[in-house]
mmCIF file of C-alpha atoms in Angstrom:
data_model
loop_
_atom_site.group_PDB
_atom_site.id
_atom_site.type_symbol
_atom_site.label_atom_id
_atom_site.label_comp_id
_atom_site.label_asym_id
_atom_site.label_seq_id
_atom_site.Cartn_x
_atom_site.Cartn_y
_atom_site.Cartn_z
ATOM 1 C CA MET A 1 1.513 1.031 -21.146
ATOM 2 C CA ASP A 2 3.305 0.852 -17.788
ATOM 3 C CA VAL A 3 0.957 1.169 -14.812
ATOM 4 C CA ILE A 4 1.085 1.042 -11.025
ATOM 5 C CA VAL A 5 -1.645 -0.191 -8.706
ATOM 6 C CA GLY A 6 -2.308 2.280 -5.901
ATOM 7 C CA ILE A 7 -4.112 1.115 -2.740
ATOM 8 C CA ASP A 8 -5.432 3.572 -0.155
ATOM 9 C CA LEU A 9 -6.316 1.866 3.129
ATOM 10 C CA GLY A 10 -8.558 3.915 5.389
ATOM 11 C CA GLY A 11 -10.506 3.247 8.542
ATOM 12 C CA THR A 12 -13.787 3.414 6.613
ATOM 13 C CA ASN A 13 -12.967 2.479 3.015
ATOM 14 C CA ILE A 14 -10.357 0.686 0.924
ATOM 15 C CA ALA A 15 -9.723 2.275 -2.475
ATOM 16 C CA ALA A 16 -7.629 0.814 -5.277
ATOM 17 C CA GLY A 17 -6.870 2.122 -8.722
ATOM 18 C CA VAL A 18 -4.630 1.522 -11.698
ATOM 19 C CA VAL A 19 -2.597 4.618 -12.536
ATOM 20 C CA ALA A 20 -0.475 5.228 -15.618
ATOM 21 C CA ALA A 21 3.139 5.318 -14.483
ATOM 22 C CA ASP A 22 3.489 8.896 -15.721
ATOM 23 C CA GLY A 23 0.379 9.967 -13.796
ATOM 24 C CA SER A 24 -1.475 10.981 -16.924
ATOM 25 C CA ARG A 25 -4.458 8.685 -16.390
ATOM 26 C CA LEU A 26 -6.392 6.872 -13.715
ATOM 27 C CA LEU A 27 -7.514 3.822 -15.666
ATOM 28 C CA THR A 28 -9.757 2.290 -13.016
ATOM 29 C CA PHE A 29 -10.927 3.028 -9.480
ATOM 30 C CA ARG A 30 -12.637 0.652 -7.057
ATOM 31 C CA SER A 31 -13.695 1.065 -3.428
ATOM 32 C CA ARG A 32 -15.017 -1.220 -0.698
ATOM 33 C CA PRO A 33 -15.806 -0.773 3.013
ATOM 34 C CA THR A 34 -12.847 -1.585 5.268
ATOM 35 C CA ARG A 35 -14.878 -3.221 8.090
ATOM 36 C CA PRO A 36 -11.978 -3.434 10.568
ATOM 37 C CA GLU A 37 -14.273 -5.098 13.109
ATOM 38 C CA GLU A 38 -14.036 -8.284 11.006
ATOM 39 C CA GLY A 39 -10.328 -8.607 11.801
ATOM 40 C CA ALA A 40 -7.024 -8.009 10.052
ATOM 41 C CA ASP A 41 -7.125 -11.073 7.783
ATOM 42 C CA ALA A 42 -10.521 -10.085 6.408
ATOM 43 C CA VAL A 43 -9.291 -6.555 5.726
ATOM 44 C CA LEU A 44 -6.220 -7.890 3.915
ATOM 45 C CA ARG A 45 -8.362 -10.157 1.757
ATOM 46 C CA ARG A 46 -10.590 -7.218 0.933
ATOM 47 C CA MET A 47 -7.573 -5.086 0.004
ATOM 48 C CA ALA A 48 -6.215 -7.760 -2.331
ATOM 49 C CA GLY A 49 -9.637 -8.357 -3.842
ATOM 50 C CA THR A 50 -10.177 -4.650 -4.525
ATOM 51 C CA ALA A 51 -6.750 -4.395 -6.173
ATOM 52 C CA ARG A 52 -7.391 -7.461 -8.332
ATOM 53 C CA GLU A 53 -10.773 -6.119 -9.408
ATOM 54 C CA ALA A 54 -9.263 -2.766 -10.407
ATOM 55 C CA THR A 55 -6.417 -4.468 -12.272
ATOM 56 C CA SER A 56 -8.722 -6.863 -14.128
ATOM 57 C CA ALA A 57 -10.957 -4.012 -15.238
ATOM 58 C CA ALA A 58 -7.960 -2.031 -16.474
ATOM 59 C CA ALA A 59 -6.579 -5.034 -18.372
ATOM 60 C CA ALA A 60 -9.953 -5.648 -20.033
ATOM 61 C CA ASP A 61 -9.951 -2.118 -21.471
ATOM 62 C CA HIS A 62 -6.196 -1.877 -22.035
ATOM 63 C CA PRO A 63 -4.721 -5.309 -22.896
ATOM 64 C CA ASP A 64 -1.264 -3.803 -23.390
ATOM 65 C CA ILE A 65 -0.761 -2.700 -19.764
ATOM 66 C CA ARG A 66 2.291 -3.858 -17.820
ATOM 67 C CA VAL A 67 1.868 -3.684 -14.032
ATOM 68 C CA LEU A 68 5.127 -2.508 -12.456
ATOM 69 C CA GLY A 69 4.014 -3.018 -8.884
ATOM 70 C CA VAL A 70 1.795 -1.938 -6.030
ATOM 71 C CA GLY A 71 2.003 1.114 -3.797
ATOM 72 C CA ILE A 72 0.066 1.068 -0.519
ATOM 73 C CA GLY A 73 -0.893 3.994 1.668
ATOM 74 C CA ALA A 74 -1.852 2.918 5.205
ATOM 75 C CA PRO A 75 -2.473 4.635 8.528
ATOM 76 C CA GLY A 76 0.561 4.792 10.788
ATOM 77 C CA PRO A 77 2.901 5.030 12.522
ATOM 78 C CA LEU A 78 4.734 2.585 10.282
ATOM 79 C CA ASP A 79 8.222 1.606 9.167
ATOM 80 C CA THR A 80 8.769 2.110 5.442
ATOM 81 C CA THR A 81 12.052 0.188 5.568
ATOM 82 C CA THR A 82 10.531 -3.049 6.849
ATOM 83 C CA GLY A 83 7.048 -2.437 5.459
ATOM 84 C CA VAL A 84 5.431 -2.923 8.870
ATOM 85 C CA VAL A 85 2.462 -0.992 10.272
ATOM 86 C CA LEU A 86 3.593 -0.414 13.849
ATOM 87 C CA LEU A 87 0.319 0.896 15.243
ATOM 88 C CA THR A 88 -2.964 2.069 13.806
ATOM 89 C CA PRO A 89 -5.656 2.752 16.430
ATOM 90 C CA ASN A 90 -8.509 3.082 13.910
ATOM 91 C CA LEU A 91 -7.848 -0.449 12.594
ATOM 92 C CA GLY A 92 -6.620 -1.999 15.837
ATOM 93 C CA TRP A 93 -3.367 -3.251 14.272
ATOM 94 C CA THR A 94 0.043 -3.605 15.895
ATOM 95 C CA ASP A 95 3.220 -4.737 14.098
ATOM 96 C CA MET A 96 1.390 -5.797 10.939
ATOM 97 C CA PRO A 97 3.794 -6.807 8.079
ATOM 98 C CA LEU A 98 1.440 -5.258 5.560
ATOM 99 C CA ARG A 99 3.859 -4.806 2.662
ATOM 100 C CA GLN A 100 4.937 -8.442 2.602
ATOM 101 C CA ARG A 101 1.404 -9.756 3.115
ATOM 102 C CA MET A 102 0.161 -7.793 0.103
ATOM 103 C CA ALA A 103 3.235 -8.620 -2.017
ATOM 104 C CA ASP A 104 2.504 -12.303 -1.418
ATOM 105 C CA ALA A 105 -1.218 -11.925 -2.066
ATOM 106 C CA LEU A 106 -0.815 -9.994 -5.330
ATOM 107 C CA ALA A 107 2.482 -11.530 -6.530
ATOM 108 C CA LEU A 108 3.866 -8.079 -7.319
ATOM 109 C CA PRO A 109 6.625 -5.840 -5.949
ATOM 110 C CA THR A 110 5.059 -3.686 -3.242
ATOM 111 C CA THR A 111 5.885 -0.561 -1.257
ATOM 112 C CA LEU A 112 4.280 0.940 1.834
ATOM 113 C CA ASP A 113 3.958 4.532 2.974
ATOM 114 C CA ASN A 114 1.705 6.527 5.262
ATOM 115 C CA ASP A 115 -1.761 7.099 3.806
ATOM 116 C CA ALA A 116 -1.706 10.828 4.522
ATOM 117 C CA ASN A 117 1.717 11.131 2.913
ATOM 118 C CA CYS A 118 0.268 9.428 -0.147
ATOM 119 C CA ALA A 119 -2.773 11.712 -0.339
ATOM 120 C CA VAL A 120 -0.581 14.808 -0.153
ATOM 121 C CA LEU A 121 1.854 13.312 -2.667
ATOM 122 C CA GLY A 122 -1.058 12.666 -5.021
ATOM 123 C CA GLU A 123 -2.240 16.271 -4.779
ATOM 124 C CA TRP A 124 1.327 17.462 -5.417
ATOM 125 C CA TRP A 125 1.745 15.111 -8.394
ATOM 126 C CA GLN A 126 -1.580 15.594 -10.180
ATOM 127 C CA GLY A 127 -3.834 17.761 -8.010
ATOM 128 C CA ALA A 128 -4.249 21.037 -6.149
ATOM 129 C CA ALA A 129 -0.558 21.402 -5.186
ATOM 130 C CA GLN A 130 0.952 20.802 -8.633
ATOM 131 C CA GLY A 131 4.001 22.928 -9.354
ATOM 132 C CA CYS A 132 4.751 23.677 -5.706
ATOM 133 C CA ARG A 133 7.945 22.861 -3.842
ATOM 134 C CA ASP A 134 6.939 22.930 -0.161
ATOM 135 C CA VAL A 135 3.505 21.533 0.681
ATOM 136 C CA ILE A 136 1.689 20.579 3.877
ATOM 137 C CA GLY A 137 -1.375 18.366 3.656
ATOM 138 C CA LEU A 138 -4.045 17.234 6.077
ATOM 139 C CA THR A 139 -6.334 14.283 5.441
ATOM 140 C CA ILE A 140 -9.562 14.394 7.387
ATOM 141 C CA GLY A 141 -11.755 11.329 7.524
ATOM 142 C CA THR A 142 -12.088 8.615 10.162
ATOM 143 C CA GLY A 143 -8.894 10.116 11.592
ATOM 144 C CA VAL A 144 -6.731 13.147 10.878
ATOM 145 C CA GLY A 145 -3.444 12.558 9.095
ATOM 146 C CA GLY A 146 -0.788 14.826 7.708
ATOM 147 C CA GLY A 147 1.955 14.875 5.141
ATOM 148 C CA ILE A 148 4.956 17.138 4.629
ATOM 149 C CA LEU A 149 6.627 17.653 1.250
ATOM 150 C CA LEU A 150 9.882 19.594 1.303
ATOM 151 C CA ASN A 151 11.579 20.356 -1.998
ATOM 152 C CA GLY A 152 9.100 18.038 -3.693
ATOM 153 C CA ALA A 153 9.871 14.984 -1.551
ATOM 154 C CA ILE A 154 8.005 13.428 1.364
ATOM 155 C CA HIS A 155 9.679 14.212 4.672
ATOM 156 C CA HIS A 156 9.498 10.988 6.672
ATOM 157 C CA GLY A 157 11.554 12.062 9.678
ATOM 158 C CA ALA A 158 14.045 9.952 11.641
ATOM 159 C CA SER A 159 11.578 7.105 12.231
ATOM 160 C CA ASP A 160 8.792 7.605 9.653
ATOM 161 C CA CYS A 161 6.624 9.541 12.122
ATOM 162 C CA ALA A 162 6.825 12.995 10.538
ATOM 163 C CA GLY A 163 3.496 14.552 9.676
ATOM 164 C CA GLU A 164 1.322 13.023 12.407
ATOM 165 C CA VAL A 165 -0.663 16.243 12.588
ATOM 166 C CA GLY A 166 -3.767 14.542 13.942
ATOM 167 C CA HIS A 167 -1.929 13.619 17.110
ATOM 168 C CA SER A 168 -0.516 17.049 17.819
ATOM 169 C CA THR A 169 -2.054 18.653 20.903
ATOM 170 C CA ILE A 170 -4.278 21.724 20.623
ATOM 171 C CA ASP A 171 -5.770 21.485 24.141
ATOM 172 C CA ALA A 172 -3.588 20.011 26.876
ATOM 173 C CA HIS A 173 -6.665 19.257 29.000
ATOM 174 C CA GLY A 174 -9.002 18.404 26.146
ATOM 175 C CA ARG A 175 -10.873 15.400 24.845
ATOM 176 C CA ARG A 176 -9.332 11.960 25.004
ATOM 177 C CA CYS A 177 -8.064 10.753 21.615
ATOM 178 C CA VAL A 178 -8.068 7.152 20.390
ATOM 179 C CA CYS A 179 -4.263 7.260 20.612
ATOM 180 C CA GLY A 180 -4.535 7.693 24.403
ATOM 181 C CA ASN A 181 -3.432 11.323 24.482
ATOM 182 C CA ASP A 182 -5.613 14.281 25.476
ATOM 183 C CA GLY A 183 -6.541 17.197 23.256
ATOM 184 C CA CYS A 184 -5.327 15.894 19.874
ATOM 185 C CA VAL A 185 -6.517 17.543 16.670
ATOM 186 C CA GLU A 186 -8.104 14.223 15.709
ATOM 187 C CA ALA A 187 -10.260 14.234 18.846
ATOM 188 C CA TYR A 188 -11.961 17.395 17.549
ATOM 189 C CA ALA A 189 -11.724 17.471 13.773
ATOM 190 C CA ALA A 190 -11.962 13.860 12.529
ATOM 191 C CA GLY A 191 -15.274 12.803 11.010
ATOM 192 C CA PRO A 192 -16.495 10.825 14.062
ATOM 193 C CA ALA A 193 -15.493 13.692 16.377
ATOM 194 C CA ILE A 194 -17.466 16.193 14.283
ATOM 195 C CA ALA A 195 -20.537 13.950 14.448
ATOM 196 C CA ARG A 196 -20.026 13.408 18.183
ATOM 197 C CA ARG A 197 -19.923 17.134 18.939
ATOM 198 C CA ALA A 198 -23.155 17.665 16.993
ATOM 199 C CA THR A 199 -24.798 14.789 18.868
ATOM 200 C CA GLU A 200 -23.739 16.316 22.198
ATOM 201 C CA LEU A 201 -25.263 19.681 21.320
ATOM 202 C CA ILE A 202 -28.540 18.050 20.332
ATOM 203 C CA ALA A 203 -28.539 15.975 23.522
ATOM 204 C CA SER A 204 -28.144 19.204 25.528
ATOM 205 C CA GLY A 205 -31.388 20.498 24.047
ATOM 206 C CA ALA A 206 -30.315 22.442 20.968
ATOM 207 C CA GLU A 207 -32.829 22.322 18.120
ATOM 208 C CA SER A 208 -31.584 20.998 14.823
ATOM 209 C CA ARG A 209 -32.807 19.332 11.657
ATOM 210 C CA LEU A 210 -30.194 16.702 12.531
ATOM 211 C CA ALA A 211 -32.489 15.581 15.357
ATOM 212 C CA ALA A 212 -35.398 14.794 13.023
ATOM 213 C CA PRO A 213 -36.992 11.353 13.523
ATOM 214 C CA GLY A 214 -35.466 8.695 11.321
ATOM 215 C CA THR A 215 -32.227 10.602 10.826
ATOM 216 C CA GLY A 216 -30.183 7.775 12.343
ATOM 217 C CA PRO A 217 -26.627 8.027 13.661
ATOM 218 C CA LEU A 218 -25.035 11.303 12.611
ATOM 219 C CA THR A 219 -22.039 11.519 10.302
ATOM 220 C CA ALA A 220 -19.744 14.418 9.500
ATOM 221 C CA GLN A 221 -21.213 14.525 5.984
ATOM 222 C CA MET A 222 -24.694 15.035 7.452
ATOM 223 C CA VAL A 223 -23.331 17.896 9.578
ATOM 224 C CA TYR A 224 -21.712 19.565 6.541
ATOM 225 C CA GLU A 225 -24.935 19.281 4.531
ATOM 226 C CA ALA A 226 -27.033 20.700 7.370
ATOM 227 C CA ALA A 227 -24.610 23.604 7.762
ATOM 228 C CA GLU A 228 -25.012 24.448 4.078
ATOM 229 C CA LEU A 229 -28.793 24.512 4.636
ATOM 230 C CA GLY A 230 -28.413 26.993 7.517
ATOM 231 C CA ASP A 231 -28.847 24.672 10.496
ATOM 232 C CA ASP A 232 -27.554 26.549 13.585
ATOM 233 C CA VAL A 233 -26.174 23.476 15.389
ATOM 234 C CA ALA A 234 -24.373 22.253 12.303
ATOM 235 C CA ARG A 235 -22.970 25.708 11.613
ATOM 236 C CA GLU A 236 -21.654 25.956 15.160
ATOM 237 C CA VAL A 237 -19.932 22.581 14.869
ATOM 238 C CA VAL A 238 -18.367 23.495 11.519
ATOM 239 C CA ARG A 239 -17.192 26.892 12.840
ATOM 240 C CA ASP A 240 -15.595 25.217 15.849
ATOM 241 C CA THR A 241 -13.982 22.632 13.580
ATOM 242 C CA ALA A 242 -12.507 25.492 11.552
ATOM 243 C CA LYS A 243 -11.001 26.959 14.728
ATOM 244 C CA TYR A 244 -9.445 23.665 15.791
ATOM 245 C CA LEU A 245 -8.029 23.042 12.333
ATOM 246 C CA GLY A 246 -6.967 26.676 12.094
ATOM 247 C CA ALA A 247 -4.844 26.338 15.222
ATOM 248 C CA ALA A 248 -3.133 23.254 13.816
ATOM 249 C CA VAL A 249 -2.599 24.781 10.363
ATOM 250 C CA ALA A 250 -1.234 28.021 11.834
ATOM 251 C CA ASN A 251 1.353 26.031 13.784
ATOM 252 C CA LEU A 252 2.403 24.202 10.624
ATOM 253 C CA ILE A 253 2.631 27.412 8.600
ATOM 254 C CA ASN A 254 4.804 29.047 11.249
ATOM 255 C CA ILE A 255 7.108 26.014 11.383
ATOM 256 C CA PHE A 256 7.409 25.071 7.705
ATOM 257 C CA ASN A 257 6.442 28.243 5.795
ATOM 258 C CA PRO A 258 4.847 26.230 2.930
ATOM 259 C CA GLU A 259 3.505 27.489 -0.365
ATOM 260 C CA VAL A 260 0.301 25.464 -0.037
ATOM 261 C CA VAL A 261 -1.702 23.746 2.674
ATOM 262 C CA VAL A 262 -4.090 21.274 1.067
ATOM 263 C CA LEU A 263 -6.964 19.627 2.936
ATOM 264 C CA CYS A 264 -8.102 16.243 1.649
ATOM 265 C CA GLY A 265 -10.940 13.901 2.531
ATOM 266 C CA GLY A 266 -14.604 14.345 3.245
ATOM 267 C CA VAL A 267 -14.007 17.695 4.928
ATOM 268 C CA VAL A 268 -13.680 19.393 1.540
ATOM 269 C CA ARG A 269 -17.438 18.914 1.110
ATOM 270 C CA ALA A 270 -17.998 21.496 3.840
ATOM 271 C CA GLY A 271 -17.026 24.208 1.340
ATOM 272 C CA ASP A 272 -16.821 27.852 2.325
ATOM 273 C CA SER A 273 -18.615 27.238 5.621
ATOM 274 C CA LEU A 274 -15.371 25.614 6.785
ATOM 275 C CA PHE A 275 -12.652 27.144 4.610
ATOM 276 C CA LEU A 276 -13.543 30.815 5.172
ATOM 277 C CA PRO A 277 -13.394 30.696 9.002
ATOM 278 C CA LEU A 278 -10.399 28.348 8.779
ATOM 279 C CA ARG A 279 -8.425 30.883 6.746
ATOM 280 C CA GLN A 280 -9.492 33.651 9.139
ATOM 281 C CA GLU A 281 -8.301 31.647 12.133
ATOM 282 C CA VAL A 282 -4.962 30.947 10.470
ATOM 283 C CA ALA A 283 -4.543 34.636 9.612
ATOM 284 C CA ARG A 284 -5.224 35.516 13.253
ATOM 285 C CA ARG A 285 -2.687 33.037 14.614
ATOM 286 C CA ALA A 286 0.208 32.704 12.136
ATOM 287 C CA PHE A 287 2.877 35.210 11.142
ATOM 288 C CA ARG A 288 1.642 37.559 8.446
ATOM 289 C CA PRO A 289 4.443 36.977 5.883
ATOM 290 C CA ALA A 290 3.974 33.204 6.192
ATOM 291 C CA VAL A 291 0.206 33.527 5.745
ATOM 292 C CA ALA A 292 0.638 35.827 2.748
ATOM 293 C CA ALA A 293 2.880 33.277 1.016
ATOM 294 C CA CYS A 294 0.567 30.314 1.592
ATOM 295 C CA ARG A 295 -2.658 29.178 -0.062
ATOM 296 C CA ILE A 296 -5.077 27.015 1.944
ATOM 297 C CA VAL A 297 -7.047 24.935 -0.533
ATOM 298 C CA PRO A 298 -9.231 21.837 -0.780
ATOM 299 C CA GLY A 299 -7.788 18.842 -2.571
ATOM 300 C CA SER A 300 -8.899 18.442 -6.178
ATOM 301 C CA LEU A 301 -8.498 14.665 -6.630
ATOM 302 C CA GLY A 302 -11.271 13.620 -4.252
ATOM 303 C CA ASP A 303 -11.216 9.995 -3.170
ATOM 304 C CA ALA A 304 -8.510 9.229 -5.731
ATOM 305 C CA ALA A 305 -5.814 11.362 -4.053
ATOM 306 C CA GLY A 306 -4.487 8.477 -1.971
ATOM 307 C CA VAL A 307 -4.500 6.124 -4.953
ATOM 308 C CA TYR A 308 -2.512 8.559 -7.090
ATOM 309 C CA GLY A 309 -0.127 9.182 -4.218
ATOM 310 C CA ALA A 310 0.375 5.507 -3.432
ATOM 311 C CA ALA A 311 1.287 4.924 -7.083
ATOM 312 C CA GLN A 312 3.731 7.833 -7.059
ATOM 313 C CA SER A 313 5.131 6.625 -3.738
ATOM 314 C CA PHE A 314 5.906 3.257 -5.347
ATOM 315 C CA HIS A 315 7.786 5.054 -8.097
ATOM 316 C CA GLN A 316 9.786 7.128 -5.592
ATOM 317 C CA LEU A 317 10.472 4.399 -3.047
ATOM 318 C CA ARG A 318 11.701 1.854 -5.582
ATOM 319 C CA PHE A 319 14.659 4.157 -6.275
ATOM 320 C CA SER A 320 15.300 5.082 -2.631
ATOM 321 C CA ARG A 321 16.590 3.424 0.509
ATOM 322 C CA VAL A 322 13.417 1.329 0.760
ATOM 323 C CA SER A 323 13.476 -1.991 -1.031
ATOM 324 C CA HIS A 324 10.270 -3.376 -2.522
ATOM 325 C CA PRO A 325 10.309 -7.129 -1.944
ATOM 326 C CA ALA A 326 9.214 -9.727 -4.380
ATOM 327 C CA PRO A 327 6.389 -11.980 -3.212
ATOM 328 C CA GLY A 328 7.591 -14.594 -0.757
ATOM 329 C CA ALA A 329 10.869 -12.764 -0.100
#
């Protein structure tokens, strides 16, 4: 059986899985914390170790597998031609030759694409956007990423920067983003930003179960769970998040007129408390025919979306303008 190793590098976790080359099966899935504070070399070792562990487990259950190569999804901006991560604020990397470093570490042909592109590609290949031609995706976790599929292919743009939805401005005088700009979507809707806004409301005197003794530092997941339980502070934060995301999604719908907008990452756990007001905000802002033609849905592949997409990206890139170097090349 031909397989591809997909690696999804995030600011919080590294995921790796072995995917059948036709996408029919995810043979194994492994995840470890990224721990970017330990430095780039430690993160790279952890990536390689996670990939090896996933591959070994797959080989133990399926001795006939043949590993074609490795696809990596990483935060950007990056250069898919050279395989270099140009800048990733959440990891603190600049000009990191990630593709070659991992090709050398794993001794396999390797490709590199944007992690959000990969998540959206995964949902198009085997998830919530299957069968669609034009798809927009947002990944919401430590940061906010985006991916654009036009006619079933990732749109990279002139310099691989297409789809950086998280760093589009929704408030010209708003919160400072980690990228250095003001008012980015990521500054309001990423997981840490959601937790920060809840913390600020509690600090201002608002009563919330999130302020209970022993709760510890808040996370977006804690906010989503409290909102589902009826907590007023959490509900306010989730409603505001829906408005911020709604503004961004409405812009994308007006520009690209997609069939589907798929949201991936931990945000899908917010359920209807996020998606209902999000759809209402989009309907209020975007052109009616574009809204009528578009579904706004949560991703269906969960944490495996980026792994599936990285594997599919390897398959696509190996036949495109992007070479996939052999180790040591």
